[in-house]
Each structure stands twice: as C-alpha cells, then as structure tokens.
Short mmCIF file of C-alpha atoms in Angstrom, two decimals:
data_model
loop_
_atom_site.label_atom_id
_atom_site.label_comp_id
_atom_site.label_asym_id
_atom_site.label_seq_id
_atom_site.Cartn_x
_atom_site.Cartn_y
_atom_site.Cartn_z
CA MET T 1 115.27 32.14 35.95
CA ASN T 2 115.98 31.16 39.56
CA ALA T 3 119.55 30.55 40.62
CA PRO T 4 120.57 26.90 41.07
CA PRO T 5 120.38 25.55 44.64
CA SER T 6 124.14 25.77 45.17
CA ALA T 7 124.17 29.46 44.21
CA ARG T 8 121.16 30.18 46.42
CA ALA T 9 122.85 28.47 49.36
CA ALA T 10 126.05 30.43 48.83
CA HIS T 11 124.07 33.67 48.73
CA GLN T 12 122.40 32.85 52.05
CA ARG T 13 125.74 31.97 53.67
CA GLU T 14 127.03 35.37 52.56
CA LEU T 15 124.04 37.12 54.13
CA VAL T 16 123.95 35.07 57.33
CA PRO T 17 126.85 32.69 58.02
CA ASN T 18 124.68 30.48 60.24
CA ALA T 19 121.75 30.23 57.81
CA GLY T 20 122.85 26.98 56.19
CA LEU T 21 123.65 25.35 59.52
CA SER T 22 120.38 26.46 61.10
CA SER T 23 118.33 25.09 58.20
CA ALA T 24 120.30 21.85 57.96
CA THR T 25 120.03 21.18 61.71
CA ALA T 26 116.26 21.58 61.62
CA THR T 27 115.90 19.56 58.42
CA ASP T 28 118.08 16.72 59.73
CA TRP T 29 115.86 16.56 62.81
CA MET T 30 112.69 16.56 60.68
CA ASP T 31 114.14 13.62 58.74
CA THR T 32 113.59 11.57 61.91
CA LEU T 33 109.90 12.55 61.94
CA TRP T 34 109.18 11.67 58.31
CA ASP T 35 106.53 9.03 57.74
CA PRO T 36 106.95 7.71 54.18
CA ASP T 37 103.58 5.99 54.21
CA ALA T 38 101.66 9.18 55.04
CA ALA T 39 104.17 11.48 53.28
CA LEU T 40 103.86 13.77 56.30
CA LEU T 41 105.84 14.53 59.42
CA ARG T 42 104.87 12.61 62.54
CA ALA T 43 103.57 14.83 65.31
CA THR T 44 105.85 15.79 68.17
CA PRO T 45 104.72 14.77 71.68
CA SER T 46 103.32 18.24 72.45
CA LEU T 47 100.73 17.79 69.68
CA ALA T 48 99.45 14.42 70.84
CA PRO T 49 97.03 12.74 70.31
CA HIS T 50 97.33 13.85 66.67
CA THR T 51 99.63 11.62 64.67
CA HIS T 52 100.90 13.88 61.87
CA MET T 53 101.51 17.57 61.11
CA VAL T 54 100.33 19.21 57.89
CA ARG T 55 101.67 22.78 58.27
CA GLU T 56 105.07 21.65 59.53
CA THR T 57 105.41 19.30 56.56
CA ILE T 58 105.46 22.24 54.13
CA TRP T 59 108.27 23.78 56.18
CA TYR T 60 110.11 20.47 55.90
CA ALA T 61 109.76 20.68 52.12
CA VAL T 62 111.49 24.08 52.24
CA GLY T 63 114.31 22.50 54.24
CA LEU T 64 114.65 19.58 51.82
CA LEU T 65 114.80 21.83 48.77
CA SER T 66 117.30 24.11 50.51
CA ARG T 67 119.53 21.16 51.46
CA GLY T 68 119.38 19.73 47.96
CA GLY T 69 120.86 16.35 48.84
CA ALA T 70 120.32 12.99 47.23
CA ASP T 71 116.60 12.16 47.11
CA ASP T 72 115.68 15.45 48.85
CA ARG T 73 113.84 16.76 45.79
CA THR T 74 111.81 13.55 45.48
CA ARG T 75 110.79 13.64 49.12
CA ALA T 76 110.00 17.37 48.93
CA VAL T 77 107.65 16.74 46.01
CA GLU T 78 105.91 13.98 48.00
CA ALA T 79 105.59 16.31 50.99
CA VAL T 80 104.09 19.14 48.96
CA GLU T 81 101.64 16.79 47.22
CA SER T 82 100.50 15.47 50.59
CA VAL T 83 100.02 18.96 52.02
CA LEU T 84 98.00 20.07 48.99
CA ALA T 85 95.75 17.03 49.38
CA ASN T 86 94.77 18.27 52.84
CA GLN T 87 93.34 21.63 51.74
CA PHE T 88 89.65 22.40 52.21
CA SER T 89 87.78 23.47 49.07
CA GLN T 90 84.44 24.75 50.32
CA PRO T 91 83.50 27.91 48.39
CA GLY T 92 81.41 30.26 50.48
CA GLN T 93 82.12 28.36 53.71
CA VAL T 94 84.20 29.69 56.60
CA ALA T 95 87.01 27.15 56.16
CA HIS T 96 87.40 27.59 52.41
CA GLY T 97 91.04 27.49 51.33
CA THR T 98 92.56 26.61 54.67
CA TRP T 99 94.17 23.26 55.50
CA ARG T 100 93.57 20.41 57.86
CA ARG T 101 95.79 20.54 60.92
CA TRP T 102 96.24 16.80 60.76
CA PRO T 103 95.11 14.18 58.22
CA GLY T 104 91.66 12.89 58.91
CA GLU T 105 90.44 16.10 60.50
CA PRO T 106 86.75 16.25 59.49
CA ASP T 107 85.51 18.71 56.91
CA PRO T 108 84.08 21.71 58.79
CA GLY T 109 80.31 21.91 58.64
CA PRO T 110 78.11 25.01 58.20
CA ASP T 111 78.27 25.73 61.95
CA ALA T 112 82.04 25.25 62.21
CA ALA T 113 83.88 27.43 64.72
CA GLU T 114 87.42 28.62 64.12
CA TRP T 115 90.13 27.10 66.33
CA ARG T 116 87.72 24.35 67.43
CA ASP T 117 86.88 22.84 64.03
CA TYR T 118 89.59 24.34 61.85
CA ASP T 119 92.49 26.79 61.94
CA PRO T 120 91.93 29.78 59.64
CA ASN T 121 95.59 30.81 59.86
CA TRP T 122 96.87 27.76 58.00
CA ARG T 123 95.98 29.66 54.80
CA GLU T 124 98.65 32.25 55.55
CA PHE T 125 101.27 29.93 57.08
CA ILE T 126 101.09 27.34 54.30
CA GLY T 127 100.29 29.82 51.53
CA THR T 128 103.35 31.98 52.18
CA ALA T 129 105.55 28.87 52.42
CA LEU T 130 104.24 27.73 49.02
CA LEU T 131 105.05 31.15 47.57
CA LEU T 132 108.53 30.91 49.08
CA ILE T 133 109.02 27.51 47.45
CA LEU T 134 107.95 28.88 44.07
CA HIS T 135 110.16 31.93 44.44
CA GLU T 136 113.27 29.92 45.27
CA PHE T 137 112.75 26.47 43.76
CA GLU T 138 110.13 26.56 41.01
CA ASP T 139 112.62 25.28 38.42
CA ASP T 140 113.29 22.25 40.61
CA LEU T 141 109.63 21.15 40.67
CA PRO T 142 107.53 19.22 38.16
CA ALA T 143 105.34 21.50 36.06
CA ALA T 144 102.21 19.62 37.10
CA LEU T 145 102.99 20.26 40.77
CA VAL T 146 103.53 23.97 40.12
CA THR T 147 100.07 24.09 38.56
CA LYS T 148 98.57 22.43 41.64
CA ILE T 149 100.37 24.91 43.92
CA ASP T 150 98.97 27.85 41.95
CA HIS T 151 95.47 26.41 42.31
CA ALA T 152 95.98 25.96 46.07
CA LEU T 153 97.20 29.55 46.38
CA ALA T 154 94.09 30.81 44.61
CA LEU T 155 91.89 28.90 47.07
CA ALA T 156 93.87 30.11 50.10
CA THR T 157 93.74 33.71 48.95
CA ALA T 158 90.01 33.57 48.31
CA GLY T 159 89.34 32.11 51.76
CA SER T 160 91.61 34.59 53.50
CA ARG T 161 90.00 37.58 51.81
CA GLN T 162 86.55 36.23 52.62
CA ARG T 163 87.60 36.07 56.26
CA GLY T 164 88.94 39.65 56.23
CA VAL T 165 92.01 39.54 58.45
CA SER T 166 92.27 42.56 60.75
CA ALA T 167 95.40 44.73 60.57
CA GLY T 168 95.56 44.46 64.36
CA TYR T 169 96.04 40.70 64.09
CA THR T 170 99.61 41.57 63.21
CA ASN T 171 101.36 38.28 62.55
CA ILE T 172 98.60 36.93 60.31
CA ALA T 173 98.00 40.28 58.59
CA LEU T 174 101.67 40.53 57.63
CA MET T 175 101.54 37.13 55.95
CA ALA T 176 98.15 37.82 54.37
CA ALA T 177 99.34 41.05 52.74
CA TYR T 178 102.28 39.23 51.18
CA LEU T 179 100.04 36.33 50.13
CA TYR T 180 97.59 38.62 48.33
CA ASP T 181 100.25 40.68 46.60
CA GLY T 182 102.42 37.69 45.71
CA VAL T 183 99.57 35.63 44.26
CA GLY T 184 98.18 38.69 42.49
CA ARG T 185 101.44 39.41 40.72
CA ARG T 186 102.09 35.77 39.92
CA GLN T 187 98.61 35.13 38.55
CA ASP T 188 98.13 38.57 36.95
CA ARG T 189 95.26 39.54 39.23
CA PRO T 190 95.50 43.28 39.94
CA GLU T 191 92.67 43.18 42.47
CA LEU T 192 94.78 40.94 44.71
CA CYS T 193 97.76 43.26 44.44
CA THR T 194 95.51 46.15 45.43
CA ALA T 195 94.18 44.16 48.40
CA GLY T 196 97.70 43.25 49.52
CA GLU T 197 98.98 46.81 49.37
CA ALA T 198 95.85 48.10 51.11
CA LEU T 199 96.27 45.68 54.01
CA ALA T 200 100.00 46.45 54.18
CA THR T 201 99.25 50.17 54.35
CA GLU T 202 96.71 49.59 57.11
CA VAL T 203 99.19 47.50 59.13
CA HIS T 204 101.85 50.19 58.76
CA ALA T 205 99.46 52.99 59.73
CA LEU T 206 98.45 51.10 62.89
CA TRP T 207 102.10 50.43 63.72
CA ALA T 208 103.08 54.07 63.11
CA ARG T 209 100.79 55.33 65.90
CA THR T 210 103.24 54.13 68.54
CA GLY T 211 106.08 52.51 66.57
CA THR T 212 105.20 49.03 67.79
CA PHE T 213 102.71 46.27 67.04
CA PRO T 214 99.55 45.78 69.13
CA GLU T 215 100.53 42.10 69.54
CA PHE T 216 103.32 43.15 71.86
CA ASN T 217 106.47 41.31 72.88
CA SER T 218 105.41 37.74 72.16
CA PRO T 219 108.36 35.36 71.67
CA THR T 220 106.23 33.42 69.19
CA TYR T 221 104.37 36.22 67.37
CA TYR T 222 107.53 38.30 66.97
CA GLY T 223 109.07 35.34 65.17
CA VAL T 224 106.15 35.27 62.73
CA ASP T 225 106.32 39.06 62.40
CA LEU T 226 109.99 38.88 61.41
CA TYR T 227 109.10 36.20 58.85
CA GLY T 228 106.31 38.29 57.34
CA LEU T 229 108.41 41.44 57.28
CA ALA T 230 111.32 39.57 55.68
CA LEU T 231 108.93 38.41 52.95
CA TRP T 232 107.88 42.03 52.39
CA ARG T 233 111.39 43.42 52.48
CA GLY T 234 113.20 40.67 50.65
CA LEU T 235 110.86 39.05 48.13
CA SER T 236 107.95 41.36 47.38
CA ALA T 237 107.83 43.18 44.05
CA SER T 238 105.62 45.87 45.60
CA PRO T 239 107.39 49.14 46.53
CA VAL T 240 104.79 49.60 49.27
CA LEU T 241 105.56 46.27 50.93
CA ARG T 242 109.30 46.53 50.41
CA GLY T 243 109.59 50.03 51.88
CA THR T 244 107.28 49.70 54.86
CA GLY T 245 108.50 46.16 55.54
CA ALA T 246 112.13 47.27 55.81
CA GLU T 247 111.16 50.15 58.10
CA MET T 248 109.10 48.03 60.49
CA GLU T 249 111.59 45.15 60.45
CA SER T 250 114.45 47.44 61.45
CA ARG T 251 112.44 48.95 64.31
CA LEU T 252 111.29 45.54 65.50
CA TRP T 253 114.88 44.32 65.78
CA GLU T 254 115.70 47.43 67.78
CA GLU T 255 112.77 46.77 70.08
CA ILE T 256 113.90 43.17 70.60
CA ALA T 257 117.47 44.22 71.35
CA ASP T 258 116.22 46.79 73.88
CA ARG T 259 114.71 44.03 76.05
CA TYR T 260 116.97 41.06 75.30
CA HIS T 261 119.60 39.84 77.79
CA PRO T 262 122.21 37.66 76.01
CA GLU T 263 123.65 36.26 79.24
CA LEU T 264 120.28 35.25 80.69
CA ARG T 265 119.13 34.24 77.19
CA ASN T 266 115.66 35.67 77.70
CA ILE T 267 113.71 38.74 76.68
CA ALA T 268 112.23 40.86 79.44
CA GLY T 269 108.47 40.89 79.78
CA PRO T 270 105.65 41.74 79.72
CA TYR T 271 104.28 39.31 77.13
CA ASP T 272 100.97 39.59 75.32
CA ARG T 273 101.29 35.89 74.65
CA SER T 274 103.91 33.38 75.72
CA TYR T 275 104.05 29.59 75.62
CA GLY T 276 106.50 29.48 78.51
CA MET T 277 108.55 31.58 80.88
CA ASP T 278 112.08 30.47 79.98
CA LEU T 279 113.18 30.56 76.35
CA GLN T 280 115.85 27.97 77.14
CA ARG T 281 113.14 25.42 77.89
CA TYR T 282 110.89 25.64 74.83
CA ALA T 283 111.23 26.29 71.11
CA SER T 284 110.27 29.88 70.34
CA LEU T 285 110.25 31.40 66.88
CA LEU T 286 112.08 34.48 68.15
CA GLY T 287 114.77 32.17 69.50
CA LEU T 288 115.25 30.70 66.01
CA TRP T 289 115.71 34.19 64.53
CA ILE T 290 118.22 35.19 67.21
CA GLU T 291 120.11 31.96 66.52
CA LEU T 292 120.43 33.08 62.89
CA VAL T 293 121.70 36.54 63.81
CA THR T 294 124.17 35.40 66.45
CA ALA T 295 125.44 32.29 64.62
CA GLY T 296 124.14 30.27 67.54
CA ALA T 297 125.92 32.22 70.30
CA HIS T 298 123.68 33.10 73.24
CA ALA T 299 120.66 31.79 71.37
CA PRO T 300 117.54 31.55 73.57
CA LEU T 301 116.78 27.93 72.70
CA PRO T 302 116.88 24.60 74.55
CA SER T 303 120.52 23.50 74.70
CA GLY T 304 119.67 19.96 73.65
CA GLY T 305 118.03 21.05 70.40
CA PRO T 306 114.50 20.12 69.34
CA ASP T 307 114.56 16.57 70.74
CA GLY T 308 112.62 16.73 73.98
CA ALA T 309 112.06 20.50 73.77
CA GLN T 310 108.67 21.89 74.67
CA HIS T 311 106.76 23.20 71.61
CA ALA T 312 109.34 21.44 69.44
CA HIS T 313 107.18 21.58 66.31
CA ASP T 314 107.96 25.30 65.92
CA TRP T 315 111.57 24.32 65.17
CA CYS T 316 110.29 23.13 61.79
CA PHE T 317 109.92 26.79 60.73
CA ALA T 318 113.72 27.34 60.77
CA PRO T 319 114.40 26.57 57.06
CA CYS T 320 112.00 29.35 56.00
CA PHE T 321 113.77 31.84 58.26
CA ALA T 322 117.17 30.77 56.97
CA LEU T 323 116.15 31.31 53.34
CA LEU T 324 114.95 34.83 54.04
CA ALA T 325 117.89 35.88 56.25
CA ALA T 326 117.79 38.31 59.16
CA VAL T 327 119.08 41.83 58.63
CA PRO T 328 119.39 43.77 61.90
CA THR T 329 122.09 46.44 61.95
CA GLN T 330 125.55 45.59 63.23
CA GLU T 331 124.80 47.52 66.42
CA MET T 332 121.58 45.57 67.02
CA SER T 333 123.35 42.28 66.31
CA LYS T 334 126.05 43.10 68.86
CA ARG T 335 123.44 43.82 71.51
CA LEU T 336 122.09 40.31 70.99
CA THR T 337 125.47 38.80 71.92
CA ASP T 338 126.96 41.33 74.39
CA PHE T 339 125.10 42.73 77.39
CA ALA T 340 124.63 46.46 76.75
CA GLY T 341 124.37 47.44 80.42
CA PRO T 342 121.50 48.11 82.84
CA ARG T 343 118.59 50.06 81.38
CA HIS T 344 114.95 50.97 81.76
CA VAL T 345 112.66 50.64 78.74
CA SER T 346 109.17 52.07 78.39
CA THR T 347 106.89 51.44 75.41
CA THR T 348 103.44 52.79 74.72
CA VAL T 349 101.86 49.79 73.04
CA THR T 350 98.52 51.41 72.27
CA ALA T 351 97.17 54.81 73.27
CA ALA T 352 93.52 53.80 73.12
CA PRO T 353 93.02 51.53 74.90
CA HIS T 354 95.81 52.61 77.21
CA ARG T 355 98.65 50.07 77.35
CA VAL T 356 102.17 50.88 78.55
CA ALA T 357 104.90 48.24 78.90
CA THR T 358 107.87 48.96 81.17
CA SER T 359 110.95 46.79 81.65
CA TRP T 360 114.11 46.79 83.73
CA ILE T 361 117.12 45.00 82.27
CA GLY T 362 119.80 44.54 84.91
CA GLU T 363 123.02 42.60 85.01
CA ARG T 364 121.41 39.59 86.69
CA LEU T 365 117.72 40.56 86.65
CA LEU T 366 114.87 41.16 84.20
CA ILE T 367 111.55 42.74 85.24
CA GLY T 368 108.63 43.37 82.90
CA ALA T 369 105.24 44.91 83.58
CA GLN T 370 102.19 46.12 81.67
CA ASP T 371 99.73 48.80 82.72
CA THR T 372 96.36 48.93 80.99
CA GLY T 373 94.90 51.59 83.26
CA SER T 374 92.16 49.08 84.10
CA ALA T 375 90.94 49.36 80.50
CA GLN T 376 88.06 47.03 79.81
CA GLU T 377 89.39 46.35 76.32
CA ALA T 378 93.17 46.04 76.43
CA GLY T 379 93.66 44.40 73.08
CA ARG T 380 92.49 41.30 71.28
CA PHE T 381 95.11 38.94 72.65
CA VAL T 382 95.00 40.16 76.22
CA GLU T 383 91.40 38.95 76.35
CA THR T 384 91.54 35.95 74.05
CA TRP T 385 94.66 34.27 75.40
CA THR T 386 94.31 34.95 79.13
CA SER T 387 96.26 31.82 80.10
CA GLN T 388 99.21 32.98 77.98
CA TYR T 389 99.00 36.71 78.78
CA CYS T 390 101.75 37.73 81.19
CA PRO T 391 101.52 41.31 82.53
CA VAL T 392 104.18 40.74 85.21
CA ALA T 393 107.34 38.71 84.53
CA VAL T 394 110.61 38.56 86.46
CA HIS T 395 113.73 36.54 85.59
CA TRP T 396 117.00 36.33 87.48
CA LYS T 397 120.24 34.42 87.21
CA GLU T 398 120.13 30.97 88.73
CA PRO T 399 122.96 30.58 91.28
CA GLY T 400 125.88 28.42 90.17
CA THR T 401 125.05 28.33 86.44
CA THR T 402 126.34 30.19 83.41
CA GLY T 403 123.01 30.95 81.79
CA GLY T 404 120.16 29.34 83.73
CA VAL T 405 117.34 31.43 85.15
CA HIS T 406 114.66 31.30 87.78
CA TRP T 407 111.45 33.24 87.25
CA LEU T 408 108.21 34.49 88.75
CA ARG T 409 105.07 35.94 87.25
CA ALA T 410 101.59 37.09 88.13
CA ALA T 411 99.54 33.92 87.83
CA PRO T 412 97.39 33.66 84.67
CA GLY T 413 94.03 35.33 85.07
CA THR T 414 95.12 37.55 87.96
CA PRO T 415 93.57 41.01 87.47
CA VAL T 416 96.67 43.17 87.82
CA ASP T 417 98.27 46.23 86.25
CA ALA T 418 101.91 46.99 86.91
CA ARG T 419 104.88 49.24 86.21
CA VAL T 420 108.59 48.90 86.88
CA ASP T 421 110.33 52.20 87.56
CA GLU T 422 113.81 53.37 86.60
CA GLU T 423 115.23 51.95 89.84
CA GLY T 424 113.91 48.48 89.09
CA VAL T 425 111.08 48.67 91.64
CA LEU T 426 107.90 46.81 90.63
CA ARG T 427 104.64 48.52 91.53
CA LEU T 428 101.41 46.53 91.16
CA VAL T 429 97.76 47.40 91.34
CA HIS T 430 95.50 44.43 92.02
CA ARG T 431 91.94 44.97 90.89
CA ALA T 432 89.75 42.76 93.04
CA GLY T 433 86.21 41.75 92.25
CA GLN T 434 83.15 41.85 94.43
CA SER T 435 84.32 38.94 96.58
CA ASP T 436 87.52 37.47 97.97
CA ASP T 437 87.79 34.82 95.24
CA SER T 438 90.33 36.72 93.10
CA PRO T 439 93.45 37.15 95.25
CA LEU T 440 96.74 38.51 93.96
CA ARG T 441 98.53 35.32 92.93
CA PHE T 442 102.14 34.72 91.95
CA GLU T 443 103.84 31.68 90.43
CA VAL T 444 107.52 31.23 91.26
CA CYS T 445 109.90 28.76 89.62
CA ALA T 446 112.87 28.64 91.96
CA PRO T 447 113.40 25.05 93.14
CA GLN T 448 114.85 24.44 96.58
CA THR T 449 112.95 27.39 98.05
CA ALA T 450 111.89 26.46 101.59
CA ASP T 451 108.41 27.41 102.77
CA GLU T 452 109.82 29.16 105.84
CA HIS T 453 111.71 31.53 103.53
CA ILE T 454 108.44 33.00 102.26
CA THR T 455 106.55 35.54 104.37
CA ALA T 456 104.06 38.24 103.47
CA THR T 457 106.83 40.87 103.42
CA ARG T 458 109.95 38.97 102.33
CA TRP T 459 110.74 36.17 99.89
CA GLU T 460 114.15 34.53 100.21
CA LEU T 461 114.61 32.83 96.85
CA PRO T 462 117.74 31.22 95.41
CA GLY T 463 119.59 34.09 93.74
CA VAL T 464 117.26 36.93 94.74
CA THR T 465 115.58 38.45 97.78
CA VAL T 466 112.24 40.17 97.28
CA GLN T 467 110.98 42.76 99.76
CA VAL T 468 107.20 43.05 99.51
CA ALA T 469 105.14 45.96 100.75
CA PRO T 470 101.72 44.29 100.75
CA ALA T 471 98.37 45.95 101.13
CA GLN T 472 97.07 46.18 104.67
CA GLY T 473 94.69 43.42 105.63
CA THR T 474 96.37 40.74 103.47
CA ASP T 475 98.41 37.67 104.26
CA ALA T 476 100.49 35.28 102.15
CA VAL T 477 99.35 31.69 101.62
CA ILE T 478 101.81 29.21 100.08
CA SER T 479 101.19 26.06 98.03
CA ARG T 480 103.14 24.02 95.51
CA SER T 481 102.57 22.33 92.17
CA GLY T 482 105.61 20.42 90.94
CA GLU T 483 108.55 22.81 90.77
CA VAL T 484 106.27 25.88 90.89
CA LEU T 485 105.63 27.70 94.15
CA HIS T 486 102.28 29.52 94.45
CA ILE T 487 102.03 32.63 96.64
CA GLU T 488 98.59 34.15 97.19
CA TYR T 489 97.81 37.36 99.03
CA VAL T 490 94.40 36.86 100.61
CA ARG T 491 92.33 39.30 102.62
CA THR T 492 92.37 38.90 106.38
CA ASP T 493 89.72 41.54 106.89
CA ALA T 494 86.36 41.97 105.14
CA PRO T 495 86.68 41.53 101.38
CA GLY T 496 85.91 44.43 99.12
CA ASP T 497 86.22 45.58 95.58
CA GLY T 498 88.48 48.28 94.21
CA GLU T 499 92.28 48.55 94.08
CA THR T 500 95.00 47.25 96.37
CA ARG T 501 98.62 48.22 95.83
CA PHE T 502 101.81 46.22 96.27
CA VAL T 503 105.49 47.19 95.86
CA LEU T 504 108.22 44.61 95.19
CA ARG T 505 111.95 45.40 95.50
CA PHE T 506 114.54 42.92 94.24
CA ALA T 507 118.13 42.33 95.36
CA THR T 508 120.13 39.70 93.48
CA HIS T 509 122.91 37.74 95.16
#
C-alpha cells in the first residue's frame, strides 16, 4: 500500500528540504499553461509553432499529484487520459509505442524518419513518468485509468525493445533499463526484467571503462542521467539496478562538483551537447537538480524563473526530480554552494575513440576543452549534434555583477581540438580542410567590446584580457551578430590543409 500524499510529501522534505518548494514552484507555473479544452499544457514560446505539449503534460500530472490540492487529482486524471490518447499503436512499425510530440501530429508512415516524423525517446520519458505515477500515486487513481496506463506501458516497452536502444545513448538507455525492469516486475514478465538488467549491466560496463558516460558533460543530458539513476537507485526492485545505479549516481555528482563554480553559476566545459552557453539564461535539467541539492542557493537557473526563460519547457520536469530526491554526499553538496578553490580537471571520456576533456576552474574564470586526437569518430553526439557540440568554452565573471558571466567558445562546426593545461593556458589545434573556407572561428558574448580592442594577438574584453599566439600567416577578421562578436582567423598566405596551432592566455581583471 502506498503512503498517503501527505506522508510522501513529508518524506521528501526530510530527504531534500527544497523538494516540495521546487515541485510546487514548477507546478504553479504549469497551472498557467493548462488548457482545459485540450487537457494539455500549452506550448512555451520556444516550441512554437506547436500549440500544446504532450510529454510535459505527464510531468505536470506528477506535479499535481504531488501537490495534492483541491481539484489537483481531477486535473491530473484528465492530463494522464489526454497523454495516453496521444500514443501511437502501430505494431511492427518504427514509431510503435511512442507518443505524439503535440496533438495532431500525423501518424508516422512506413518511411517515417526518427526526429523528423516522430520522437522515439518519448517512450522512455513518458513511460518512466507513468511508472513513477503508479509507484507513488496508484491508490489515488481510478482503477480504469491504471489499466489504461498498464496497457500504454506494454506498448512503450515493446516499441523501445524493437528499437534496441544502445548503451552508449546514455540518458535514454538509463530510462529504458528502468522501464523494462519496472514493467516486467509489475506485469509479471520475466523476459522484460532480464532485458532491463542486461541493458543496465551493459551501461555500467561501458561507464566503468573510464568512470564517466560517453555523453559527456551535457547540462541537459546529465539532468536526465541523474533522473534515470535515481529511478534505479531509489525505486527499482532489481539488485542490479539499485547497486550499479547508486555507484554511478555518486560518481556523477562528484564529476559535476569537480567542474561546477557556484559563484559563476556555471559548469566548466567542454560540452558534448549544450542548448546555451550560460546556465543563468536558459532552463537546464542539471540546473534543476542543483537547485534541489542547494535549496535554491547558487542554482544555475534564470533568476526570473521559467517565465521568459529560454528552453522553459524543461522546467516541467522538476516535479519528477523532486519526488526522487538527490543524494550527493555532504562534501559534494558543499562544493555546489562554496567555491572549492582553483583546480585543473582532466577526464578521459573514451579511450577508443580518443577523447580527453580538460578544464580549468579559477576564482573568476572557467576554461573547458576537448581533444579527440583528430579522431574521425569521436562519439555519436559529437557528430550528430554539431551545432550544440562545444569543444572549447570559456566563462569569466562579468564586471560589476555578483554572478553574471561573459563567455566565448569555438564557433559551432569549427574543426578544432584543444587542451587547457594546469596553468590555465588554452592550446588549440585547428584542423583545416583543403581550402580556406574553414577558418578558426570564435564567438564571444561580452557586450560593450569595442572593435579596436580586438587584434590578432590581443583581445581586450570586459573582465578579461586574452593574449593570442596565432599561427603564422593568419589575421583576425571581426564581425557582429546581435550581442555576439565573431572573430575569425583567416589565412593571409596560400591556404593549405593540415594543422595550425594557437595558444590563448587569460588574465581576469
């Protein structure tokens, strides 16, 4: 028998004092997005032109059931019913068991392509949320709805297994393993339990090679990873999932604390995938977890809350995180609120292909770099999400503010490998093509920078001076796009292929 909502809420407050507040804040905001006619959440501006959100509505249902206020149960039931009505049932087809991203999305045809015509990952996102609802609130739901949820979980599990999620697709694999095992135990299907434990074992074995995940240092993916691992550690009945989940979760929190700067409210790069460069300007899932751990202090989230925040729809995930609770050690929690001093961090992400991430965390400066050794295959997400892959990232304290930052990065698509050494010196290798159409390009967000303060060898930026040792035969060309300054190093002699090397030294002021 599940505990009543009041007892569950008290238990979560005991685990994480900010859990109730974090969930309530997100749920109160989602109240403003609720469309009673559609029984779905209206889409946030970043998801336009779509009008409603299916996945986020199931997260809202978790928030409503957690809050347990007047009429919350009734609305939660409506929300779950509406989400279930948007599931694809196409046995043998690629989209079987997943959900529409928005109501009215056409049924995928026989030639449907993932991401374009459907999102295969909605099976895991929505499926695990449905399991969470059943685990915590089944006694609060009508029996007929519970039956429908079990049917939806069977469809989602079948479609996910048909797809065959790779262990290297970490964030989805973590959820899939819990989905298989959870549905298998609930529906007395041993073959699903076996599949869940097998995938969990494969994920752990891949992680154990280097002690980190191949989807490295993503402020969004790490948030999903913590969610999946918390499901393993906290709710799974499988000793395999519980044991390996606790081990990987503890190490992941340590890895996050190693690169996090609580005063700058950002995590040092490099990023395998990032939706933005400043965590105080968009809603990141990692930011929501850190908010839980720190009771809101030094949380890397937009100060104004979800209203107007970039990627605001991810804030809807907060009630699920709050229910599961975050469990870093006291030492790790302290490092998320108090700056632990300057340090150099080096992580071998994968040995084959070669990928090494190095970071410098200074009092007023963060530098992150990734070296792939010019590997042709540097990981699934390095290739797939080129526009969001960030092998070089630098943040520094914005003058005259308590927590604001300026930043620069290697522009998306720039072929570059880099390392930052123990003195905080950034060393880059630019791998040019067969022509001069792939210069070394930087993007700099430091408003009020005057063009005359940028030369090929020195950048005078607000809060930091950068000394550049450029390759011979190159010159800097400057352009602007909104608040972003673009600096390109172009060849002044005959173009050629091969490597050119640059060294950047930073002095904050």
